[in-house]
CSV table of C-alpha atoms and ligand atoms in Angstrom, one decimal:
chain,number,residue,atom,x,y,z
A,1,MET,CA,4.0,18.8,-2.1
A,2,PRO,CA,1.6,15.8,-2.4
A,3,ARG,CA,0.7,14.2,0.5
A,4,LEU,CA,1.4,10.5,-1.0
A,5,SER,CA,4.4,11.3,-3.6
A,6,ARG,CA,6.9,8.6,-4.4
A,7,LYS,CA,4.2,6.0,-2.8
A,8,VAL,CA,3.1,3.0,-4.6
A,9,ALA,CA,-0.3,1.6,-3.5
A,10,ILE,CA,-2.2,-1.6,-3.9
A,11,ILE,CA,-6.4,-0.5,-3.9
A,12,THR,CA,-8.4,-3.5,-3.7
A,13,GLY,CA,-12.0,-3.1,-5.3
A,14,ALA,CA,-10.8,-0.1,-6.9
A,15,ALA,CA,-13.6,-0.2,-9.2
A,16,GLY,CA,-16.4,0.3,-6.7
A,17,GLY,CA,-17.8,3.4,-5.1
A,18,ILE,CA,-15.6,3.8,-2.0
A,19,GLY,CA,-12.2,2.3,-4.1
A,20,SER,CA,-12.5,4.9,-6.8
A,21,ALA,CA,-12.7,7.6,-4.6
A,22,MET,CA,-10.3,6.6,-2.8
A,23,ALA,CA,-8.1,6.0,-5.9
A,24,VAL,CA,-9.1,9.6,-7.6
A,25,SER,CA,-7.4,11.2,-4.3
A,26,PHE,CA,-4.8,9.0,-3.8
A,27,ALA,CA,-3.6,9.7,-7.3
A,28,ARG,CA,-4.1,13.3,-7.0
A,29,GLU,CA,-1.5,13.3,-3.9
A,30,GLY,CA,0.9,11.8,-6.0
A,31,ALA,CA,0.7,8.4,-5.4
A,32,THR,CA,1.2,5.4,-7.8
A,33,LEU,CA,-1.6,2.9,-8.0
A,34,LEU,CA,-2.2,-1.0,-8.8
A,35,LEU,CA,-5.7,-1.0,-9.0
A,36,VAL,CA,-7.2,-4.5,-8.5
A,37,ASP,CA,-11.0,-5.4,-8.7
A,38,ARG,CA,-12.2,-8.5,-10.6
A,39,ASP,CA,-14.7,-6.1,-12.7
A,40,GLU,CA,-12.3,-5.5,-15.7
A,41,ALA,CA,-14.7,-3.1,-17.8
A,42,ALA,CA,-15.0,-0.8,-14.4
A,43,LEU,CA,-11.0,-1.1,-13.9
A,44,ASN,CA,-10.4,0.4,-17.7
A,45,GLY,CA,-13.0,3.3,-17.0
A,46,LEU,CA,-11.1,4.2,-13.8
A,47,VAL,CA,-7.7,4.1,-15.5
A,48,ALA,CA,-9.3,6.6,-18.4
A,49,ARG,CA,-10.4,8.7,-15.2
A,50,ILE,CA,-7.4,9.3,-13.4
A,51,GLY,CA,-4.8,8.7,-16.5
A,52,PRO,CA,-2.5,6.0,-17.3
A,53,GLU,CA,0.5,7.6,-16.0
A,54,ARG,CA,-0.5,7.4,-12.6
A,55,CYS,CA,-2.2,3.9,-12.2
A,56,SER,CA,-2.3,0.4,-13.8
A,57,THR,CA,-4.8,-2.3,-13.3
A,58,CYS,CA,-4.8,-6.2,-12.1
A,59,VAL,CA,-7.8,-8.1,-12.7
A,60,ALA,CA,-7.9,-10.4,-9.8
A,61,ASP,CA,-10.4,-12.3,-7.2
A,62,ILE,CA,-8.8,-11.6,-4.0
A,63,SER,CA,-10.3,-14.7,-2.6
A,64,ASP,CA,-7.9,-16.5,-4.4
A,65,PRO,CA,-4.5,-17.0,-3.2
A,66,GLU,CA,-2.9,-17.4,-6.8
A,67,ASP,CA,-4.2,-13.9,-7.5
A,68,VAL,CA,-3.6,-12.1,-4.9
A,69,GLU,CA,-0.1,-12.9,-4.9
A,70,ARG,CA,0.0,-12.3,-8.6
A,71,ALA,CA,-1.8,-8.8,-7.7
A,72,THR,CA,1.2,-7.9,-5.3
A,73,ALA,CA,3.9,-9.1,-7.3
A,74,THR,CA,3.0,-6.9,-10.2
A,75,ALA,CA,2.9,-3.7,-8.4
A,76,VAL,CA,6.3,-4.6,-7.2
A,77,ASP,CA,7.2,-5.5,-10.8
A,78,ARG,CA,6.0,-2.7,-12.5
A,79,TYR,CA,6.9,0.1,-9.5
A,80,GLY,CA,9.4,-0.8,-7.6
A,81,ARG,CA,8.3,-1.2,-4.0
A,82,LEU,CA,5.0,-1.1,-2.1
A,83,ASP,CA,4.3,1.4,0.6
A,84,ILE,CA,0.2,1.3,1.2
A,85,LEU,CA,-2.4,-1.3,1.0
A,86,MET,CA,-6.1,-0.4,0.9
A,87,SER,CA,-7.6,-3.8,1.7
A,88,ASN,CA,-11.0,-2.4,0.5
A,89,ALA,CA,-12.8,-5.1,-1.7
A,90,GLY,CA,-16.2,-6.4,-0.2
A,91,ILE,CA,-19.2,-8.2,-1.3
A,92,GLU,CA,-22.5,-7.5,1.0
A,93,GLY,CA,-24.1,-11.0,0.6
A,94,ARG,CA,-28.0,-11.1,1.4
A,95,VAL,CA,-30.2,-9.4,3.4
A,96,LEU,CA,-32.1,-12.6,5.7
A,97,PRO,CA,-32.8,-13.5,8.9
A,98,LEU,CA,-30.0,-15.9,10.3
A,99,ALA,CA,-32.2,-18.9,10.3
A,100,GLU,CA,-32.9,-18.6,6.7
A,101,TYR,CA,-29.1,-17.6,5.7
A,102,PRO,CA,-27.7,-20.2,2.8
A,103,LEU,CA,-24.8,-21.3,3.5
A,104,ASP,CA,-22.9,-21.1,0.5
A,105,ALA,CA,-23.8,-17.5,0.6
A,106,PHE,CA,-22.3,-16.9,4.1
A,107,ASP,CA,-19.1,-18.7,2.7
A,108,ARG,CA,-19.2,-16.4,-0.1
A,109,VAL,CA,-19.6,-13.3,2.3
A,110,MET,CA,-16.4,-14.7,4.1
A,111,ALA,CA,-14.3,-15.8,1.5
A,112,VAL,CA,-14.1,-12.5,-0.3
A,113,ASN,CA,-14.6,-10.5,3.2
A,114,VAL,CA,-12.3,-12.2,5.6
A,115,ARG,CA,-10.1,-14.5,3.3
A,116,GLY,CA,-9.7,-12.1,1.0
A,117,VAL,CA,-8.3,-9.4,3.7
A,118,PHE,CA,-6.3,-12.2,4.9
A,119,LEU,CA,-4.3,-13.0,1.6
A,120,SER,CA,-4.0,-9.3,0.9
A,121,LEU,CA,-2.2,-8.6,4.3
A,122,ARG,CA,-0.1,-11.9,3.9
A,123,ALA,CA,1.0,-11.1,0.2
A,124,ALA,CA,1.3,-7.6,1.2
A,125,MET,CA,3.6,-7.3,4.5
A,126,PRO,CA,6.7,-8.9,3.1
A,127,ALA,CA,6.7,-6.9,-0.1
A,128,MET,CA,6.1,-3.8,2.4
A,129,GLN,CA,9.0,-5.1,4.9
A,130,GLU,CA,11.3,-5.3,1.6
A,131,SER,CA,10.7,-1.1,0.9
A,132,GLY,CA,11.2,-0.5,4.7
A,133,GLY,CA,7.3,-0.2,6.1
A,134,GLY,CA,3.9,1.2,4.6
A,135,SER,CA,0.3,1.6,5.9
A,136,ILE,CA,-2.4,-1.0,5.5
A,137,VAL,CA,-5.9,0.0,5.7
A,138,ILE,CA,-8.8,-2.6,5.6
A,139,THR,CA,-12.2,-1.3,4.6
A,140,SER,CA,-14.6,-2.7,7.8
A,141,SER,CA,-17.8,-1.2,8.6
A,142,ILE,CA,-20.1,0.2,11.3
A,143,ALA,CA,-21.3,-3.6,10.8
A,144,GLY,CA,-17.7,-4.3,12.2
A,145,LEU,CA,-18.6,-2.5,15.8
A,146,ARG,CA,-22.5,-3.7,15.8
A,147,GLY,CA,-24.7,-5.9,14.5
A,148,PHE,CA,-27.8,-5.7,12.2
A,149,ALA,CA,-30.7,-7.6,11.6
A,150,GLY,CA,-30.5,-9.4,8.5
A,151,LEU,CA,-27.0,-9.0,8.0
A,152,SER,CA,-25.3,-11.6,9.9
A,153,ALA,CA,-22.4,-12.9,7.5
A,154,TYR,CA,-21.8,-9.4,6.5
A,155,ALA,CA,-21.8,-8.4,10.1
A,156,ALA,CA,-19.6,-11.5,11.4
A,157,SER,CA,-17.0,-10.8,8.2
A,158,LYS,CA,-16.5,-7.1,9.4
A,159,HIS,CA,-16.0,-7.9,12.7
A,160,ALA,CA,-13.2,-10.6,11.7
A,161,VAL,CA,-11.1,-8.3,9.8
A,162,LEU,CA,-10.7,-6.3,13.6
A,163,GLY,CA,-8.8,-9.7,14.6
A,164,LEU,CA,-6.8,-9.4,11.4
A,165,MET,CA,-6.0,-5.9,11.9
A,166,ARG,CA,-5.2,-6.4,15.6
A,167,CYS,CA,-2.6,-9.3,15.1
A,168,ALA,CA,-1.1,-7.5,11.8
A,169,ALA,CA,-0.3,-4.2,13.6
A,170,LEU,CA,1.1,-5.8,15.9
A,171,GLU,CA,3.5,-7.9,14.1
A,172,GLY,CA,4.1,-5.2,12.0
A,173,ALA,CA,5.2,-2.8,14.2
A,174,ALA,CA,8.8,-3.8,14.6
A,175,TYR,CA,9.1,-3.3,10.4
A,176,GLY,CA,7.3,0.0,10.1
A,177,ILE,CA,3.7,-1.1,9.0
A,178,ARG,CA,0.9,0.3,10.3
A,179,VAL,CA,-2.7,-1.4,10.1
A,180,ASN,CA,-5.7,0.1,10.9
A,181,THR,CA,-9.7,-0.4,9.8
A,182,ILE,CA,-11.9,2.3,9.0
A,183,HIS,CA,-15.6,1.8,9.9
A,184,PRO,CA,-17.9,3.8,7.6
A,185,SER,CA,-21.8,4.1,8.1
A,186,PRO,CA,-24.1,3.6,5.0
A,187,ILE,CA,-22.4,5.3,2.1
A,188,GLU,CA,-23.4,6.1,-1.4
A,189,THR,CA,-22.9,3.5,-3.3
A,190,ARG,CA,-24.0,0.4,-5.2
A,191,MET,CA,-23.6,-1.5,-2.0
A,192,MET,CA,-25.9,0.4,-0.1
A,193,ARG,CA,-28.8,-0.2,-3.3
A,194,ALA,CA,-28.4,-4.0,-3.0
A,195,ILE,CA,-29.3,-3.7,0.8
A,196,GLU,CA,-32.0,-1.7,0.4
A,197,GLU,CA,-33.5,-3.7,-2.1
A,198,GLY,CA,-32.3,-6.6,0.0
A,199,ALA,CA,-34.6,-5.1,3.2
A,200,ALA,CA,-37.7,-4.2,1.2
A,201,PRO,CA,-37.8,-5.8,-2.0
A,202,GLY,CA,-39.7,-3.0,-4.7
A,203,ALA,CA,-39.5,-0.2,-1.7
A,204,ALA,CA,-35.7,0.4,-1.9
A,205,GLU,CA,-36.4,4.0,-1.1
A,206,ALA,CA,-38.4,3.7,2.0
A,207,ALA,CA,-35.5,1.6,3.5
A,208,LYS,CA,-33.0,4.2,2.3
A,209,ALA,CA,-35.2,6.8,4.2
A,210,GLU,CA,-35.5,4.6,7.3
A,211,PHE,CA,-31.6,3.4,7.6
A,212,ALA,CA,-30.2,7.6,6.9
A,213,ALA,CA,-32.5,8.1,9.9
A,214,ARG,CA,-30.5,6.0,12.1
A,215,ILE,CA,-27.6,8.2,10.9
A,216,PRO,CA,-27.4,11.3,13.7
A,217,ALA,CA,-26.0,13.1,10.9
A,218,GLY,CA,-29.4,12.5,9.0
A,219,ARG,CA,-27.9,11.3,5.7
A,220,TYR,CA,-25.7,8.5,4.0
A,221,GLY,CA,-22.0,9.4,3.8
A,222,THR,CA,-20.2,9.9,0.4
A,223,PRO,CA,-17.2,7.8,-1.1
A,224,GLU,CA,-15.4,10.8,-0.9
A,225,GLU,CA,-16.2,11.6,3.1
A,226,VAL,CA,-14.3,7.9,3.4
A,227,ALA,CA,-11.8,7.9,1.1
A,228,ALA,CA,-10.6,11.5,3.0
A,229,LEU,CA,-9.9,9.5,6.5
A,230,ALA,CA,-8.3,6.4,4.3
A,231,LEU,CA,-5.8,9.2,2.9
A,232,PHE,CA,-4.8,10.3,6.0
A,233,LEU,CA,-4.3,6.9,7.6
A,234,ALA,CA,-2.2,5.8,4.2
A,235,GLY,CA,0.0,8.7,4.7
A,236,ASP,CA,3.0,9.8,6.7
A,237,GLU,CA,0.7,12.2,9.3
A,238,SER,CA,-0.4,9.1,10.5
A,239,GLY,CA,2.7,8.2,11.5
A,240,PHE,CA,1.8,6.8,15.0
A,241,CYS,CA,-1.7,5.5,14.2
A,242,SER,CA,-1.6,1.7,14.1
A,243,GLY,CA,-4.1,-1.0,15.6
A,244,GLY,CA,-7.0,1.3,15.5
A,245,ALA,CA,-10.7,1.1,14.9
A,246,TYR,CA,-11.5,4.7,12.4
A,247,SER,CA,-15.2,5.5,12.2
A,248,VAL,CA,-16.5,7.7,9.2
A,249,ASP,CA,-20.4,7.7,10.3
A,250,GLY,CA,-22.0,10.8,11.3
A,251,ALA,CA,-22.3,9.8,14.9
A,252,MET,CA,-24.0,6.5,14.1
A,253,SER,CA,-21.4,4.4,16.2
A,254,ALA,CA,-21.8,7.0,19.3
A,255,GLY,CA,-25.1,6.2,19.9
B,1,NAD,N1,-21.5,1.6,0.3
B,1,NAD,C1,-21.6,1.2,2.1
B,1,NAD,O1,-22.5,1.8,2.7
B,1,NAD,C2,-20.2,0.9,3.0
B,1,NAD,C3,-20.3,0.8,4.4
B,1,NAD,C4,-19.4,0.1,5.2
B,1,NAD,C5,-18.4,-0.5,4.3
B,1,NAD,N2,-18.2,-0.5,3.1
B,1,NAD,C6,-17.3,-1.5,2.5
B,1,NAD,O2,-16.9,-0.7,1.6
B,1,NAD,C7,-16.2,-1.6,0.6
B,1,NAD,C8,-16.2,-1.1,-0.8
B,1,NAD,O3,-17.6,-1.4,-0.8
B,1,NAD,P1,-18.3,-0.1,-1.5
B,1,NAD,O4,-19.5,0.6,-1.4
B,1,NAD,O5,-17.1,0.9,-2.6
B,1,NAD,O6,-19.0,-1.2,-2.5
B,1,NAD,P2,-19.1,-1.4,-4.6
B,1,NAD,O7,-19.7,-2.9,-4.4
B,1,NAD,O8,-19.0,-0.1,-4.9
B,1,NAD,O9,-17.5,-1.9,-4.5
B,1,NAD,C9,-16.9,-3.4,-4.1
B,1,NAD,C10,-16.0,-3.4,-5.3
B,1,NAD,O10,-15.4,-4.7,-4.8
B,1,NAD,C11,-15.2,-5.3,-6.1
B,1,NAD,N3,-15.0,-7.4,-5.6
B,1,NAD,C12,-16.0,-7.8,-4.8
B,1,NAD,N4,-15.6,-8.7,-4.9
B,1,NAD,C13,-14.3,-9.1,-5.5
B,1,NAD,C14,-13.2,-10.2,-5.2
B,1,NAD,N5,-13.9,-11.3,-4.8
B,1,NAD,N6,-12.4,-9.6,-5.9
B,1,NAD,C15,-12.1,-8.5,-6.3
B,1,NAD,N7,-12.5,-7.4,-6.2
B,1,NAD,C16,-14.1,-7.8,-5.7
B,1,NAD,C17,-16.4,-5.3,-6.8
B,1,NAD,O11,-16.0,-5.8,-8.0
B,1,NAD,C18,-16.5,-3.7,-6.7
B,1,NAD,O12,-15.8,-3.3,-7.7
B,1,NAD,C19,-16.4,-2.9,0.9
B,1,NAD,O13,-15.7,-3.6,1.7
B,1,NAD,C20,-17.7,-2.6,1.6
B,1,NAD,O14,-18.0,-3.6,2.8
B,1,NAD,C21,-19.1,-0.2,2.2
């Protein structure tokens, strides 16, 4: 029996490295998906990979309240219910010392990574309540548990979503809505390429080697390894897991 059969899921940031791995694995496990991202071309490529019978798209900016309401309503209108929200879209911002960090860059990171998660939860929770409960997984980061020099806005945003998760878990419990965060270490996606280049312009490979050496497992994780944790939290096997922060980080947060 597929682990997500008859479940309807929204995945934000679905076109990215981690979001697309979640989409592929959730579809394989029987879920029907609304894939949300601002990158229309990449979304269409993902539908071609998964198959249009299992998924459809909604182009939206998750920092925009109207877009988020529209995306949630689209899932319910198309598929009749909402069981799972993967609140996964995010941006890395700049890699700069705090004293040099531009205010507009800080505000944009907060708008996508915090306001976007807040808006996604606010829209999804009533729809899940109507559906008899559900599971929400927010993609935070190891930078939601620890600081990293040069990543003040990103780390602040990823810490902030723990607060949202904890409040939503308390408020959702009475309605069978579970809410958790996941905390990946560096993962092999576009985002780490941008952070490596930001940390060491023109020497991204050296930056990568240095970052990987800080992970006790000695390597970056893969998007599929993050998707495997997300799948567990999304499905009914994790029925008593709510209000938790789950690491997927090759022991990085243990040290
Ligand atoms: N890659 C890593 O090392 C790593 C580690 C920890 C946490 N994360 C988190 O995982 C999540 C996914 O990141 P990824 O590594 O797949 O990066 P990615 O850049 O490959 O994917 C991010 C996706 O989010 C989309 N997006 C960005 N802003 C958006 C907006 N305003 N509205 C709608 N979509 C938007 C992008 O178009 C992109 O498809 C992010 O929240 C990121 O912070 C990544």
